[in-house]
Amino acid sequence: MKHALLVWLLLTACSPRPSAVVAFAADGAAVTQLDLAATAAPLQPQTVTVFEPYEQRDVAFHALPATAVLDAAYGARWRKAEALGLVALDGYTTTVPVSRLLSHSAYFAISREDRADFVLDKKVPKPETVAIAPVYLIWDSAKDPVIRAEGDYGWPYQLASVNLTTFAQAFPGLAPPALGTAEAAEGFELFTRYCATCHSIDGHGGKVGPELNAPHNVTEYWQPQWLHQWIDNPQSIRKGTAMPGLPAHVPERQKAIAAVIAYLKAMTHGP
Ligand code: HEC
């Protein structure tokens, strides 16, 4: 009896695959949970080599295709949702548009091929080793130049749960009026990703840069062409400014800047 228990303990302790349980929800309500280290065929881990944005080199992971995992968790309905909230163990949430998962290849990684411990030896933003279990969301950055150019955007680690959501739910207080233009809606998505980390709208958002809507909207007191140029290249207006400008890799940059301005305008308070 004692021996059997000891053998069982040893087997469990030496088990090569620790569990990788992820909870799936929609609008905050639980849907299901899956242990990605113990899924049934045909949902099997495969070796996926990506350009790892924190280690800044190619790394091979054991990983499951994200679309197949999401199909298993939600059926087809996630494909019609607007966004995925990816929640880490500490509650930190990354919001990624569903369209990005449908147009680029993402994977839920559950272990590394080159080492036994599931960690990252980060080089950027600073050298440190971080644990990334239970799951790490990775993208096909080795073959996809658009994904590679975006660095670590959308690579949450210690991923514990996934929530089908909308940008309006994920960023309360920042959503433009429901009947606004498609351009403003696009600008809202861009703003949440590239601006809201530093700027607030009516107090919602980051505190590194100035508030952009209270009491007056920045589009009321900045001339349109200067505002466009500022977002494009702040240094060309104010030498030494701490504002970085819209990243160079953003596709259709001029259109993107116009959309951000349309969004800012849509947030203007009434007279
Ligand atoms: C890393 C932080 C950071 C990011 C990201 C950032 N900004 Fe800024 N922004 C600043 C800082 C800091 C200032 C003040 C700079 C100065 O006055 O020289 C500023 C100033 C501004 C101003 C001038 C405000 C005023 O009233 O003078 C506007 C407009 C602006 N940012 C818009 C944006 C937009 C739109 C984005 C996204 C595309 C963005 N910023 C992204 C930090 C940031």
PDB file of N, CA, C and O and ligand atoms in Angstrom, residues 190-191 194-199 208-212 218 221-222 227 230-231 238 241-246 260 264, ligand 1:
ATOM      1  N   LEU A 190      -7.855  51.703 -32.158  1.00  0.00           N
ATOM      2  CA  LEU A 190      -6.463  52.156 -32.234  1.00  0.00           C
ATOM      3  C   LEU A 190      -6.076  52.908 -30.969  1.00  0.00           C
ATOM      4  O   LEU A 190      -4.970  52.745 -30.441  1.00  0.00           O
ATOM      5  N   PHE A 191      -6.993  53.753 -30.480  1.00  0.00           N
ATOM      6  CA  PHE A 191      -6.711  54.556 -29.294  1.00  0.00           C
ATOM      7  C   PHE A 191      -6.464  53.645 -28.079  1.00  0.00           C
ATOM      8  O   PHE A 191      -5.533  53.876 -27.303  1.00  0.00           O
ATOM      9  N   TYR A 194      -2.875  52.113 -28.713  1.00  0.00           N
ATOM     10  CA  TYR A 194      -1.653  52.911 -28.877  1.00  0.00           C
ATOM     11  C   TYR A 194      -1.622  54.185 -28.039  1.00  0.00           C
ATOM     12  O   TYR A 194      -0.605  54.858 -28.006  1.00  0.00           O
ATOM     13  N   CYS A 195      -2.728  54.583 -27.444  1.00  0.00           N
ATOM     14  CA  CYS A 195      -2.760  55.880 -26.768  1.00  0.00           C
ATOM     15  C   CYS A 195      -3.218  55.782 -25.310  1.00  0.00           C
ATOM     16  O   CYS A 195      -2.710  56.515 -24.461  1.00  0.00           O
ATOM     17  N   ALA A 196      -4.191  54.901 -25.025  1.00  0.00           N
ATOM     18  CA  ALA A 196      -4.831  54.897 -23.703  1.00  0.00           C
ATOM     19  C   ALA A 196      -3.901  54.438 -22.590  1.00  0.00           C
ATOM     20  O   ALA A 196      -4.201  54.655 -21.416  1.00  0.00           O
ATOM     21  N   THR A 197      -2.767  53.800 -22.941  1.00  0.00           N
ATOM     22  CA  THR A 197      -1.806  53.451 -21.896  1.00  0.00           C
ATOM     23  C   THR A 197      -1.251  54.726 -21.257  1.00  0.00           C
ATOM     24  O   THR A 197      -0.882  54.722 -20.084  1.00  0.00           O
ATOM     25  N   CYS A 198      -1.189  55.821 -22.008  1.00  0.00           N
ATOM     26  CA  CYS A 198      -0.622  57.078 -21.490  1.00  0.00           C
ATOM     27  C   CYS A 198      -1.662  58.178 -21.277  1.00  0.00           C
ATOM     28  O   CYS A 198      -1.458  59.062 -20.454  1.00  0.00           O
ATOM     29  N   HIS A 199      -2.740  58.168 -22.075  1.00  0.00           N
ATOM     30  CA  HIS A 199      -3.697  59.279 -22.037  1.00  0.00           C
ATOM     31  C   HIS A 199      -5.052  58.845 -21.506  1.00  0.00           C
ATOM     32  O   HIS A 199      -5.488  57.724 -21.762  1.00  0.00           O
ATOM     33  N   VAL A 208       0.321  59.100 -17.944  1.00  0.00           N
ATOM     34  CA  VAL A 208       1.656  59.556 -18.355  1.00  0.00           C
ATOM     35  C   VAL A 208       1.563  60.845 -19.179  1.00  0.00           C
ATOM     36  O   VAL A 208       2.347  61.772 -19.008  1.00  0.00           O
ATOM     37  N   GLY A 209       0.608  60.880 -20.085  1.00  0.00           N
ATOM     38  CA  GLY A 209       0.382  62.071 -20.908  1.00  0.00           C
ATOM     39  C   GLY A 209      -0.840  62.825 -20.425  1.00  0.00           C
ATOM     40  O   GLY A 209      -1.564  62.366 -19.538  1.00  0.00           O
ATOM     41  N   PRO A 210      -1.092  64.031 -21.000  1.00  0.00           N
ATOM     42  CA  PRO A 210      -2.238  64.829 -20.544  1.00  0.00           C
ATOM     43  C   PRO A 210      -3.597  64.232 -20.920  1.00  0.00           C
ATOM     44  O   PRO A 210      -3.720  63.506 -21.888  1.00  0.00           O
ATOM     45  N   GLU A 211      -4.593  64.528 -20.091  1.00  0.00           N
ATOM     46  CA  GLU A 211      -6.012  64.246 -20.371  1.00  0.00           C
ATOM     47  C   GLU A 211      -6.393  64.908 -21.703  1.00  0.00           C
ATOM     48  O   GLU A 211      -5.954  66.015 -22.003  1.00  0.00           O
ATOM     49  N   LEU A 212      -7.202  64.208 -22.519  1.00  0.00           N
ATOM     50  CA  LEU A 212      -7.485  64.717 -23.872  1.00  0.00           C
ATOM     51  C   LEU A 212      -8.939  65.161 -24.086  1.00  0.00           C
ATOM     52  O   LEU A 212      -9.308  65.533 -25.192  1.00  0.00           O
ATOM     53  N   VAL A 218      -9.272  67.855 -27.198  1.00  0.00           N
ATOM     54  CA  VAL A 218      -8.058  68.336 -27.864  1.00  0.00           C
ATOM     55  C   VAL A 218      -8.345  68.800 -29.306  1.00  0.00           C
ATOM     56  O   VAL A 218      -7.672  69.701 -29.821  1.00  0.00           O
ATOM     57  N   TYR A 221      -9.140  72.641 -29.505  1.00  0.00           N
ATOM     58  CA  TYR A 221      -8.127  73.690 -29.379  1.00  0.00           C
ATOM     59  C   TYR A 221      -6.835  73.401 -30.144  1.00  0.00           C
ATOM     60  O   TYR A 221      -5.900  74.175 -30.076  1.00  0.00           O
ATOM     61  N   TRP A 222      -6.741  72.266 -30.868  1.00  0.00           N
ATOM     62  CA  TRP A 222      -5.601  72.021 -31.777  1.00  0.00           C
ATOM     63  C   TRP A 222      -6.112  72.103 -33.201  1.00  0.00           C
ATOM     64  O   TRP A 222      -7.138  71.501 -33.528  1.00  0.00           O
ATOM     65  N   LEU A 227      -2.571  68.618 -35.379  1.00  0.00           N
ATOM     66  CA  LEU A 227      -2.876  67.446 -34.558  1.00  0.00           C
ATOM     67  C   LEU A 227      -2.453  66.171 -35.305  1.00  0.00           C
ATOM     68  O   LEU A 227      -1.844  65.265 -34.725  1.00  0.00           O
ATOM     69  N   TRP A 230       1.224  65.932 -35.220  1.00  0.00           N
ATOM     70  CA  TRP A 230       1.677  65.590 -33.862  1.00  0.00           C
ATOM     71  C   TRP A 230       1.613  64.087 -33.618  1.00  0.00           C
ATOM     72  O   TRP A 230       2.560  63.470 -33.130  1.00  0.00           O
ATOM     73  N   ILE A 231       0.479  63.470 -33.989  1.00  0.00           N
ATOM     74  CA  ILE A 231       0.313  62.031 -33.753  1.00  0.00           C
ATOM     75  C   ILE A 231       1.293  61.243 -34.637  1.00  0.00           C
ATOM     76  O   ILE A 231       1.836  60.219 -34.237  1.00  0.00           O
ATOM     77  N   ARG A 238       7.499  69.402 -31.455  1.00  0.00           N
ATOM     78  CA  ARG A 238       8.124  69.814 -30.188  1.00  0.00           C
ATOM     79  C   ARG A 238       9.347  68.941 -29.941  1.00  0.00           C
ATOM     80  O   ARG A 238       9.238  67.776 -29.561  1.00  0.00           O
ATOM     81  N   THR A 241      10.132  66.091 -27.004  1.00  0.00           N
ATOM     82  CA  THR A 241       8.905  65.686 -26.308  1.00  0.00           C
ATOM     83  C   THR A 241       8.969  64.210 -25.917  1.00  0.00           C
ATOM     84  O   THR A 241       9.618  63.400 -26.601  1.00  0.00           O
ATOM     85  N   ALA A 242       8.271  63.870 -24.806  1.00  0.00           N
ATOM     86  CA  ALA A 242       8.284  62.494 -24.319  1.00  0.00           C
ATOM     87  C   ALA A 242       7.267  61.628 -25.056  1.00  0.00           C
ATOM     88  O   ALA A 242       7.227  60.414 -24.869  1.00  0.00           O
ATOM     89  N   MET A 243       6.435  62.248 -25.881  1.00  0.00           N
ATOM     90  CA  MET A 243       5.401  61.463 -26.589  1.00  0.00           C
ATOM     91  C   MET A 243       6.012  60.743 -27.792  1.00  0.00           C
ATOM     92  O   MET A 243       6.713  61.353 -28.599  1.00  0.00           O
ATOM     93  N   PRO A 244       5.772  59.397 -27.905  1.00  0.00           N
ATOM     94  CA  PRO A 244       6.426  58.613 -28.951  1.00  0.00           C
ATOM     95  C   PRO A 244       5.791  58.695 -30.342  1.00  0.00           C
ATOM     96  O   PRO A 244       6.448  58.375 -31.319  1.00  0.00           O
ATOM     97  N   GLY A 245       4.542  59.098 -30.498  1.00  0.00           N
ATOM     98  CA  GLY A 245       3.897  59.070 -31.815  1.00  0.00           C
ATOM     99  C   GLY A 245       3.381  57.685 -32.139  1.00  0.00           C
ATOM    100  O   GLY A 245       3.795  56.695 -31.525  1.00  0.00           O
ATOM    101  N   LEU A 246       2.490  57.613 -33.109  1.00  0.00           N
ATOM    102  CA  LEU A 246       1.952  56.313 -33.515  1.00  0.00           C
ATOM    103  C   LEU A 246       3.100  55.466 -34.066  1.00  0.00           C
ATOM    104  O   LEU A 246       3.885  55.947 -34.879  1.00  0.00           O
ATOM    105  N   VAL A 260      -8.054  57.957 -35.546  1.00  0.00           N
ATOM    106  CA  VAL A 260      -7.857  58.328 -34.140  1.00  0.00           C
ATOM    107  C   VAL A 260      -8.432  59.727 -33.892  1.00  0.00           C
ATOM    108  O   VAL A 260      -9.098  59.977 -32.876  1.00  0.00           O
ATOM    109  N   LEU A 264     -11.362  60.915 -31.371  1.00  0.00           N
ATOM    110  CA  LEU A 264     -11.229  61.984 -30.367  1.00  0.00           C
ATOM    111  C   LEU A 264     -12.377  62.987 -30.514  1.00  0.00           C
ATOM    112  O   LEU A 264     -12.993  63.391 -29.522  1.00  0.00           O
TER     113      LEU A 264
HETATM  114  C1  HEC B   1       4.274  56.680 -23.892  1.00  0.00           C
HETATM  115  C2  HEC B   1       3.193  57.579 -23.583  1.00  0.00           C
HETATM  116  C3  HEC B   1       2.364  58.182 -24.689  1.00  0.00           C
HETATM  117  C4  HEC B   1       1.697  57.539 -25.708  1.00  0.00           C
HETATM  118  C5  HEC B   1       1.689  56.054 -26.003  1.00  0.00           C
HETATM  119  C6  HEC B   1       0.972  58.568 -26.400  1.00  0.00           C
HETATM  120  N1  HEC B   1       1.192  59.776 -25.847  1.00  0.00           N
HETATM  121 FE1  HEC B   1       0.370  61.531 -26.429  1.00  0.00          FE
HETATM  122  N2  HEC B   1       1.486  62.522 -25.043  1.00  0.00           N
HETATM  123  C7  HEC B   1       2.342  61.941 -24.148  1.00  0.00           C
HETATM  124  C8  HEC B   1       3.026  62.974 -23.401  1.00  0.00           C
HETATM  125  C9  HEC B   1       4.050  62.720 -22.308  1.00  0.00           C
HETATM  126  C10 HEC B   1       2.533  64.200 -23.873  1.00  0.00           C
HETATM  127  C11 HEC B   1       2.991  65.604 -23.470  1.00  0.00           C
HETATM  128  C12 HEC B   1       4.148  65.853 -24.391  1.00  0.00           C
HETATM  129  C13 HEC B   1       4.597  67.271 -24.473  1.00  0.00           C
HETATM  130  O1  HEC B   1       3.853  68.165 -24.070  1.00  0.00           O
HETATM  131  O2  HEC B   1       5.699  67.470 -25.041  1.00  0.00           O
HETATM  132  C14 HEC B   1       1.566  63.882 -24.901  1.00  0.00           C
HETATM  133  C15 HEC B   1       0.829  64.835 -25.593  1.00  0.00           C
HETATM  134  C16 HEC B   1      -0.204  64.548 -26.470  1.00  0.00           C
HETATM  135  C17 HEC B   1      -1.085  65.521 -27.047  1.00  0.00           C
HETATM  136  C18 HEC B   1      -1.067  67.023 -26.793  1.00  0.00           C
HETATM  137  C19 HEC B   1      -2.069  67.317 -25.715  1.00  0.00           C
HETATM  138  C20 HEC B   1      -2.154  68.772 -25.369  1.00  0.00           C
HETATM  139  O3  HEC B   1      -3.250  69.193 -24.982  1.00  0.00           O
HETATM  140  O4  HEC B   1      -1.132  69.488 -25.468  1.00  0.00           O
HETATM  141  C21 HEC B   1      -1.960  64.846 -27.853  1.00  0.00           C
HETATM  142  C22 HEC B   1      -3.085  65.414 -28.686  1.00  0.00           C
HETATM  143  C23 HEC B   1      -1.610  63.441 -27.766  1.00  0.00           C
HETATM  144  N3  HEC B   1      -0.535  63.310 -26.921  1.00  0.00           N
HETATM  145  C24 HEC B   1      -2.264  62.430 -28.427  1.00  0.00           C
HETATM  146  C25 HEC B   1      -1.849  61.106 -28.445  1.00  0.00           C
HETATM  147  C26 HEC B   1      -2.441  60.081 -29.255  1.00  0.00           C
HETATM  148  C27 HEC B   1      -3.635  60.282 -30.178  1.00  0.00           C
HETATM  149  C28 HEC B   1      -1.748  58.931 -29.007  1.00  0.00           C
HETATM  150  C29 HEC B   1      -1.941  57.578 -29.656  1.00  0.00           C
HETATM  151  C30 HEC B   1      -1.767  57.512 -31.068  1.00  0.00           C
HETATM  152  C31 HEC B   1      -0.739  59.232 -28.020  1.00  0.00           C
HETATM  153  N4  HEC B   1      -0.825  60.552 -27.714  1.00  0.00           N
HETATM  154  C32 HEC B   1       0.152  58.294 -27.484  1.00  0.00           C
HETATM  155  C33 HEC B   1       2.542  60.583 -23.976  1.00  0.00           C
HETATM  156  C34 HEC B   1       2.055  59.602 -24.800  1.00  0.00           C
END
